[in-house]
Amino acid sequence: MAYTSTEAHSSVEKGAKIAGYGRSNVRGIPVDGRYAMIPQRLDEAIAADLEAGLLPACAVATVGTTSTTSIDPVPAIADLCATHDLWLHVDAAYGGAAAILPEMREVLAGCDRADSLVINPHKWLFTPIDCSAFYCRQPELLRRAFSLVPEYLRTGEDEIVRNLMDYGISLGRRFRALKLWLVLRTFGRAGIAARLREHMRLARQFAGWVEAAPEFELAAPVPFSVVCFRALPAGAAPAGAPGGDTGGDGDHRAGEDGAGADQLNQQLMDAVNATGEVYLSHTRLHDRLTLRLAIGNIRTGEQHVRRAWELLSAAARRLRG
Ligand SMILES: *Cc1c(COP(=O)(O)O)cnc(C)c1O
C-alpha cells in the first residue's frame, strides 16, 4: 500500500501504476482546512491496512501541493514512516525551492528523514522545462532496480563515472543539469533568494487586495507565491478566512449558489485570459471552481500583478452587473 494526501499531484498515482502497486493500492489520506495531510488519518489508514493483512510500503508527503501549495506535516509523517518501516518520499516539486531563503528553510523540516525527495527547478528556479532534481538516500537501491547494461553499452569508464542510465528508466538523456548550473552560476544563491522573496511578497500583496475586496475571497492560505481566490456572486457573503481546521462550515454556498459562483469565476477567468495580458489557472477546492494566480516567472514584477488585479476587478464588476 502507498499513502498520499487527497491533494497530492496525479504523478503519485501514475508512479504507483508504473511501479506495479496499481491505483487501487494508493490510499488518499484526508486533509485539514489548510489542505495539509492529517497525520492521524494516515496512522488510522496504516492500522486498518495492517489489520486487513495488507503491506504498508510507502508514503508520499507534499511540500507545496499543486492546487493550493499546502505543506504536509512532514515531521509527523516521518515519525509514522519510521514506526511502520515505510519508504518516505517527499514531493517538493514546487515548494522545495523556497528553502533557499533562510526564513523559509522550515518548509523542508523533516525532509532530512525522507528516503527520497524531488524538487523541480523547472517549477520555481527559472530553469526551462524539463529539469527535476531527485535525491535518494540509498542510490544503490535505484541501481539494483534499474541497472541493465548490455555489452554494447560497456565502456572503460564504467567504474569511475556515475551513469544516470543506471538510476532510472531512460537510457539516452539530455544534459539537463547544464541549464540549472547556468541558472545557479548566473544568479547565485543570494540572487535567487532575492527573486523568490519578491515573488512571495507580490503574492502576499495580491492576497491582501483579494481579502480587502468584498466581492472576492481568498480560498486557501498563501505560504509561497500562488494565490487561490474566488469572485463572489452579487449578494453572497464571504465564506470566511481560510485555514480553519474544519474546512466544512465555509462551504454552505457550494450547493445553492455553487453553480452560479462557478459560472461567475469561469467567465471571469475566460475574460481575463482572453485579454492576453495575464494567464490565470484554476482548480477545484471543496468542489468549487477556484482561480489561481501563480507568480514564478523571472520577469514577473509588481506592475504585472497590479495589472492582473485591475483586469480581475473590472471584469468582475462587469459580470456581476
Ligand atoms: C508540477 C508538480 C509535479 C509534476 O512535475 P513535472 O515534473 O512537471 O511532471 C509533481 N508534484 C507537484 C507537487 C507539482 O506541483
PDB file of C-alpha atoms in Angstrom, residues 97-301:
ATOM      1  CA  ALA A  97      12.946  25.881  -3.976  1.00  0.00           C
ATOM      2  CA  ALA A  98      11.759  28.274  -1.251  1.00  0.00           C
ATOM      3  CA  ALA A  99      14.110  26.617   1.238  1.00  0.00           C
ATOM      4  CA  ILE A 100      16.908  28.596  -0.406  1.00  0.00           C
ATOM      5  CA  LEU A 101      15.622  31.520   1.687  1.00  0.00           C
ATOM      6  CA  PRO A 102      16.887  31.370   5.274  1.00  0.00           C
ATOM      7  CA  GLU A 103      13.461  32.476   6.534  1.00  0.00           C
ATOM      8  CA  MET A 104      11.784  29.655   4.577  1.00  0.00           C
ATOM      9  CA  ARG A 105      14.099  26.761   5.477  1.00  0.00           C
ATOM     10  CA  GLU A 106      11.395  25.388   7.752  1.00  0.00           C
ATOM     11  CA  VAL A 107       9.351  24.262   4.739  1.00  0.00           C
ATOM     12  CA  LEU A 108      11.760  21.335   4.447  1.00  0.00           C
ATOM     13  CA  ALA A 109      11.526  20.453   8.155  1.00  0.00           C
ATOM     14  CA  GLY A 110      11.543  16.676   8.491  1.00  0.00           C
ATOM     15  CA  CYS A 111      12.719  16.152   4.923  1.00  0.00           C
ATOM     16  CA  ASP A 112      16.129  15.156   6.262  1.00  0.00           C
ATOM     17  CA  ARG A 113      14.390  11.944   7.303  1.00  0.00           C
ATOM     18  CA  ALA A 114      12.954  11.202   3.861  1.00  0.00           C
ATOM     19  CA  ASP A 115      14.219   8.287   1.782  1.00  0.00           C
ATOM     20  CA  SER A 116      13.785  10.328  -1.366  1.00  0.00           C
ATOM     21  CA  LEU A 117      12.942  13.888  -2.306  1.00  0.00           C
ATOM     22  CA  VAL A 118      12.186  15.662  -5.545  1.00  0.00           C
ATOM     23  CA  ILE A 119      12.497  19.364  -6.368  1.00  0.00           C
ATOM     24  CA  ASN A 120      11.766  20.602  -9.881  1.00  0.00           C
ATOM     25  CA  PRO A 121      13.946  23.534 -10.900  1.00  0.00           C
ATOM     26  CA  HIS A 122      11.558  23.986 -13.827  1.00  0.00           C
ATOM     27  CA  LYS A 123       8.843  24.976 -11.366  1.00  0.00           C
ATOM     28  CA  TRP A 124      10.314  27.884  -9.450  1.00  0.00           C
ATOM     29  CA  LEU A 125      14.029  28.067 -10.196  1.00  0.00           C
ATOM     30  CA  PHE A 126      13.892  29.816 -13.569  1.00  0.00           C
ATOM     31  CA  THR A 127      15.052  26.714 -15.425  1.00  0.00           C
ATOM     32  CA  PRO A 128      13.248  25.921 -18.686  1.00  0.00           C
ATOM     33  CA  ILE A 129      11.221  22.741 -18.622  1.00  0.00           C
ATOM     34  CA  ASP A 130      12.255  19.986 -18.049  1.00  0.00           C
ATOM     35  CA  CYS A 131      14.597  19.584 -15.107  1.00  0.00           C
ATOM     36  CA  SER A 132      13.799  17.601 -11.964  1.00  0.00           C
ATOM     37  CA  ALA A 133      16.271  17.107  -9.131  1.00  0.00           C
ATOM     38  CA  PHE A 134      15.798  13.730  -7.473  1.00  0.00           C
ATOM     39  CA  TYR A 135      17.561  12.944  -4.202  1.00  0.00           C
ATOM     40  CA  CYS A 136      17.725   9.427  -2.848  1.00  0.00           C
ATOM     41  CA  ARG A 137      19.220   8.329   0.434  1.00  0.00           C
ATOM     42  CA  GLN A 138      20.239   4.941  -0.969  1.00  0.00           C
ATOM     43  CA  PRO A 139      21.042   5.347  -4.657  1.00  0.00           C
ATOM     44  CA  GLU A 140      22.280   1.764  -4.613  1.00  0.00           C
ATOM     45  CA  LEU A 141      18.645   0.649  -4.422  1.00  0.00           C
ATOM     46  CA  LEU A 142      17.922   2.512  -7.643  1.00  0.00           C
ATOM     47  CA  ARG A 143      20.880   0.856  -9.298  1.00  0.00           C
ATOM     48  CA  ARG A 144      19.584  -2.530  -8.267  1.00  0.00           C
ATOM     49  CA  ALA A 145      16.151  -1.750  -9.664  1.00  0.00           C
ATOM     50  CA  PHE A 146      17.193  -0.125 -12.929  1.00  0.00           C
ATOM     51  CA  SER A 147      20.703  -1.127 -13.989  1.00  0.00           C
ATOM     52  CA  LEU A 148      20.817  -3.319 -17.062  1.00  0.00           C
ATOM     53  CA  VAL A 149      23.983  -2.953 -19.139  1.00  0.00           C
ATOM     54  CA  PRO A 150      24.340  -4.902 -22.373  1.00  0.00           C
ATOM     55  CA  GLU A 151      27.721  -5.389 -23.978  1.00  0.00           C
ATOM     56  CA  TYR A 152      27.332  -2.531 -26.436  1.00  0.00           C
ATOM     57  CA  LEU A 153      26.937  -0.013 -23.606  1.00  0.00           C
ATOM     58  CA  ARG A 154      30.028  -1.081 -21.706  1.00  0.00           C
ATOM     59  CA  THR A 155      32.919   1.352 -21.612  1.00  0.00           C
ATOM     60  CA  GLY A 156      36.261   1.571 -19.884  1.00  0.00           C
ATOM     61  CA  GLU A 157      34.845   4.316 -17.628  1.00  0.00           C
ATOM     62  CA  ASP A 158      32.009   2.309 -16.084  1.00  0.00           C
ATOM     63  CA  GLU A 159      33.755   2.002 -12.749  1.00  0.00           C
ATOM     64  CA  ILE A 160      34.616   5.662 -12.347  1.00  0.00           C
ATOM     65  CA  VAL A 161      31.544   7.578 -13.544  1.00  0.00           C
ATOM     66  CA  ARG A 162      28.002   7.745 -12.261  1.00  0.00           C
ATOM     67  CA  ASN A 163      25.976   6.826 -15.296  1.00  0.00           C
ATOM     68  CA  LEU A 164      22.403   8.060 -14.888  1.00  0.00           C
ATOM     69  CA  MET A 165      21.057   5.288 -17.124  1.00  0.00           C
ATOM     70  CA  ASP A 166      21.610   3.037 -14.079  1.00  0.00           C
ATOM     71  CA  TYR A 167      19.296   5.102 -11.830  1.00  0.00           C
ATOM     72  CA  GLY A 168      16.088   5.425 -13.813  1.00  0.00           C
ATOM     73  CA  ILE A 169      14.048   4.297 -16.768  1.00  0.00           C
ATOM     74  CA  SER A 170      15.561   6.292 -19.624  1.00  0.00           C
ATOM     75  CA  LEU A 171      18.815   5.336 -21.230  1.00  0.00           C
ATOM     76  CA  GLY A 172      19.573   8.245 -23.533  1.00  0.00           C
ATOM     77  CA  ARG A 173      19.120  11.617 -21.896  1.00  0.00           C
ATOM     78  CA  ARG A 174      19.897  15.257 -22.389  1.00  0.00           C
ATOM     79  CA  PHE A 175      22.351  17.172 -20.214  1.00  0.00           C
ATOM     80  CA  ARG A 176      19.585  18.828 -18.189  1.00  0.00           C
ATOM     81  CA  ALA A 177      21.873  19.755 -15.321  1.00  0.00           C
ATOM     82  CA  LEU A 178      23.701  22.237 -17.545  1.00  0.00           C
ATOM     83  CA  LYS A 179      20.862  24.740 -17.699  1.00  0.00           C
ATOM     84  CA  LEU A 180      20.350  24.544 -13.941  1.00  0.00           C
ATOM     85  CA  TRP A 181      24.076  25.011 -13.387  1.00  0.00           C
ATOM     86  CA  LEU A 182      23.910  28.138 -15.544  1.00  0.00           C
ATOM     87  CA  VAL A 183      20.984  29.480 -13.506  1.00  0.00           C
ATOM     88  CA  LEU A 184      22.855  28.849 -10.267  1.00  0.00           C
ATOM     89  CA  ARG A 185      26.043  30.457 -11.579  1.00  0.00           C
ATOM     90  CA  THR A 186      24.240  33.419 -13.141  1.00  0.00           C
ATOM     91  CA  PHE A 187      22.100  34.463 -10.191  1.00  0.00           C
ATOM     92  CA  GLY A 188      23.908  32.930  -7.238  1.00  0.00           C
ATOM     93  CA  ARG A 189      22.201  31.892  -4.047  1.00  0.00           C
ATOM     94  CA  ALA A 190      21.540  35.469  -2.931  1.00  0.00           C
ATOM     95  CA  GLY A 191      20.230  36.433  -6.367  1.00  0.00           C
ATOM     96  CA  ILE A 192      17.820  33.512  -6.464  1.00  0.00           C
ATOM     97  CA  ALA A 193      16.702  34.166  -2.885  1.00  0.00           C
ATOM     98  CA  ALA A 194      16.002  37.825  -3.663  1.00  0.00           C
ATOM     99  CA  ARG A 195      13.800  36.877  -6.609  1.00  0.00           C
ATOM    100  CA  LEU A 196      11.862  34.201  -4.747  1.00  0.00           C
ATOM    101  CA  ARG A 197      11.376  36.603  -1.842  1.00  0.00           C
ATOM    102  CA  GLU A 198       9.973  39.191  -4.236  1.00  0.00           C
ATOM    103  CA  HIS A 199       7.590  36.630  -5.763  1.00  0.00           C
ATOM    104  CA  MET A 200       6.291  35.812  -2.286  1.00  0.00           C
ATOM    105  CA  ARG A 201       5.916  39.498  -1.459  1.00  0.00           C
ATOM    106  CA  LEU A 202       3.888  40.014  -4.635  1.00  0.00           C
ATOM    107  CA  ALA A 203       1.681  37.032  -3.809  1.00  0.00           C
ATOM    108  CA  ARG A 204       1.008  38.366  -0.303  1.00  0.00           C
ATOM    109  CA  GLN A 205       0.259  41.789  -1.741  1.00  0.00           C
ATOM    110  CA  PHE A 206      -2.229  40.323  -4.213  1.00  0.00           C
ATOM    111  CA  ALA A 207      -3.769  38.203  -1.452  1.00  0.00           C
ATOM    112  CA  GLY A 208      -4.175  41.386   0.599  1.00  0.00           C
ATOM    113  CA  TRP A 209      -6.105  43.039  -2.228  1.00  0.00           C
ATOM    114  CA  VAL A 210      -8.332  39.966  -2.530  1.00  0.00           C
ATOM    115  CA  GLU A 211      -9.020  39.962   1.209  1.00  0.00           C
ATOM    116  CA  ALA A 212      -9.813  43.661   1.263  1.00  0.00           C
ATOM    117  CA  ALA A 213     -12.288  43.423  -1.643  1.00  0.00           C
ATOM    118  CA  PRO A 214     -15.809  42.492  -0.524  1.00  0.00           C
ATOM    119  CA  GLU A 215     -16.593  40.927  -3.917  1.00  0.00           C
ATOM    120  CA  PHE A 216     -13.676  38.474  -3.662  1.00  0.00           C
ATOM    121  CA  GLU A 217     -12.485  35.895  -1.161  1.00  0.00           C
ATOM    122  CA  LEU A 218      -9.220  34.101  -0.510  1.00  0.00           C
ATOM    123  CA  ALA A 219      -9.687  30.338  -0.898  1.00  0.00           C
ATOM    124  CA  ALA A 220      -6.538  28.999   0.790  1.00  0.00           C
ATOM    125  CA  PRO A 221      -3.531  30.169   2.814  1.00  0.00           C
ATOM    126  CA  VAL A 222      -0.626  31.610   0.790  1.00  0.00           C
ATOM    127  CA  PRO A 223       2.627  30.024   2.011  1.00  0.00           C
ATOM    128  CA  PHE A 224       4.536  30.598  -1.265  1.00  0.00           C
ATOM    129  CA  SER A 225       3.804  32.528  -4.458  1.00  0.00           C
ATOM    130  CA  VAL A 226       0.443  31.117  -5.547  1.00  0.00           C
ATOM    131  CA  VAL A 227      -2.848  32.751  -4.582  1.00  0.00           C
ATOM    132  CA  CYS A 228      -6.130  30.796  -4.708  1.00  0.00           C
ATOM    133  CA  PHE A 229      -9.171  33.042  -4.758  1.00  0.00           C
ATOM    134  CA  ARG A 230     -12.734  33.421  -5.987  1.00  0.00           C
ATOM    135  CA  ALA A 231     -15.097  36.147  -7.009  1.00  0.00           C
ATOM    136  CA  LEU A 232     -18.340  36.106  -5.057  1.00  0.00           C
ATOM    137  CA  PRO A 233     -21.685  36.406  -6.813  1.00  0.00           C
ATOM    138  CA  ALA A 234     -23.633  39.583  -6.028  1.00  0.00           C
ATOM    139  CA  GLY A 235     -25.248  39.294  -2.598  1.00  0.00           C
ATOM    140  CA  ALA A 236     -23.082  36.407  -1.366  1.00  0.00           C
ATOM    141  CA  ALA A 237     -21.233  36.735   1.915  1.00  0.00           C
ATOM    142  CA  PRO A 238     -17.611  35.617   2.046  1.00  0.00           C
ATOM    143  CA  ALA A 239     -17.164  32.072   3.333  1.00  0.00           C
ATOM    144  CA  GLY A 240     -14.722  33.288   5.963  1.00  0.00           C
ATOM    145  CA  ALA A 241     -10.957  33.285   6.151  1.00  0.00           C
ATOM    146  CA  PRO A 242      -9.316  30.059   5.012  1.00  0.00           C
ATOM    147  CA  GLY A 243      -7.254  27.992   7.362  1.00  0.00           C
ATOM    148  CA  GLY A 244      -9.818  26.802   9.885  1.00  0.00           C
ATOM    149  CA  ASP A 245      -9.478  23.165  10.792  1.00  0.00           C
ATOM    150  CA  THR A 246     -12.984  22.135   9.921  1.00  0.00           C
ATOM    151  CA  GLY A 247     -12.995  23.172   6.288  1.00  0.00           C
ATOM    152  CA  GLY A 248     -16.685  22.446   6.224  1.00  0.00           C
ATOM    153  CA  ASP A 249     -18.556  25.413   7.548  1.00  0.00           C
ATOM    154  CA  GLY A 250     -17.395  27.831   4.923  1.00  0.00           C
ATOM    155  CA  ASP A 251     -18.868  25.779   2.151  1.00  0.00           C
ATOM    156  CA  HIS A 252     -22.515  26.495   2.769  1.00  0.00           C
ATOM    157  CA  ARG A 253     -22.823  28.190  -0.598  1.00  0.00           C
ATOM    158  CA  ALA A 254     -21.412  25.263  -2.523  1.00  0.00           C
ATOM    159  CA  GLY A 255     -24.843  23.794  -3.085  1.00  0.00           C
ATOM    160  CA  GLU A 256     -27.294  26.557  -3.800  1.00  0.00           C
ATOM    161  CA  ASP A 257     -25.141  29.387  -5.155  1.00  0.00           C
ATOM    162  CA  GLY A 258     -22.353  26.995  -6.084  1.00  0.00           C
ATOM    163  CA  ALA A 259     -23.294  26.723  -9.739  1.00  0.00           C
ATOM    164  CA  GLY A 260     -23.734  30.487 -10.030  1.00  0.00           C
ATOM    165  CA  ALA A 261     -20.412  31.129  -8.316  1.00  0.00           C
ATOM    166  CA  ASP A 262     -18.660  28.590 -10.522  1.00  0.00           C
ATOM    167  CA  GLN A 263     -20.108  30.169 -13.621  1.00  0.00           C
ATOM    168  CA  LEU A 264     -19.057  33.646 -12.498  1.00  0.00           C
ATOM    169  CA  ASN A 265     -15.499  32.512 -11.840  1.00  0.00           C
ATOM    170  CA  GLN A 266     -15.267  30.596 -15.106  1.00  0.00           C
ATOM    171  CA  GLN A 267     -16.442  33.675 -17.015  1.00  0.00           C
ATOM    172  CA  LEU A 268     -14.053  35.843 -15.049  1.00  0.00           C
ATOM    173  CA  MET A 269     -11.101  33.597 -15.837  1.00  0.00           C
ATOM    174  CA  ASP A 270     -12.053  33.394 -19.509  1.00  0.00           C
ATOM    175  CA  ALA A 271     -12.454  37.181 -19.732  1.00  0.00           C
ATOM    176  CA  VAL A 272      -9.112  37.919 -18.084  1.00  0.00           C
ATOM    177  CA  ASN A 273      -7.248  35.262 -20.041  1.00  0.00           C
ATOM    178  CA  ALA A 274      -8.801  36.494 -23.287  1.00  0.00           C
ATOM    179  CA  THR A 275      -7.028  39.829 -22.813  1.00  0.00           C
ATOM    180  CA  GLY A 276      -3.766  38.023 -23.457  1.00  0.00           C
ATOM    181  CA  GLU A 277      -2.106  40.130 -20.759  1.00  0.00           C
ATOM    182  CA  VAL A 278      -2.476  37.692 -17.895  1.00  0.00           C
ATOM    183  CA  TYR A 279      -2.934  33.966 -17.736  1.00  0.00           C
ATOM    184  CA  LEU A 280      -4.745  32.596 -14.708  1.00  0.00           C
ATOM    185  CA  SER A 281      -5.165  28.902 -13.996  1.00  0.00           C
ATOM    186  CA  HIS A 282      -7.813  27.223 -11.873  1.00  0.00           C
ATOM    187  CA  THR A 283      -8.540  24.288  -9.624  1.00  0.00           C
ATOM    188  CA  ARG A 284     -11.474  22.897  -7.648  1.00  0.00           C
ATOM    189  CA  LEU A 285     -11.461  23.225  -3.846  1.00  0.00           C
ATOM    190  CA  HIS A 286     -14.317  21.662  -1.904  1.00  0.00           C
ATOM    191  CA  ASP A 287     -15.898  21.199  -5.314  1.00  0.00           C
ATOM    192  CA  ARG A 288     -15.889  24.891  -6.098  1.00  0.00           C
ATOM    193  CA  LEU A 289     -14.143  26.453  -9.042  1.00  0.00           C
ATOM    194  CA  THR A 290     -11.189  28.420  -7.691  1.00  0.00           C
ATOM    195  CA  LEU A 291      -8.868  30.756  -9.594  1.00  0.00           C
ATOM    196  CA  ARG A 292      -5.103  30.665  -9.180  1.00  0.00           C
ATOM    197  CA  LEU A 293      -2.592  33.439  -9.671  1.00  0.00           C
ATOM    198  CA  ALA A 294       0.838  31.802  -9.841  1.00  0.00           C
ATOM    199  CA  ILE A 295       3.915  34.015  -9.717  1.00  0.00           C
ATOM    200  CA  GLY A 296       7.106  32.272 -10.750  1.00  0.00           C
ATOM    201  CA  ASN A 297       8.443  33.794 -13.917  1.00  0.00           C
ATOM    202  CA  ILE A 298      11.703  35.666 -13.578  1.00  0.00           C
ATOM    203  CA  ARG A 299      10.252  38.650 -15.464  1.00  0.00           C
ATOM    204  CA  THR A 300       7.059  38.991 -13.432  1.00  0.00           C
ATOM    205  CA  GLY A 301       7.052  42.260 -11.495  1.00  0.00           C
TER     206      GLY A 301
END
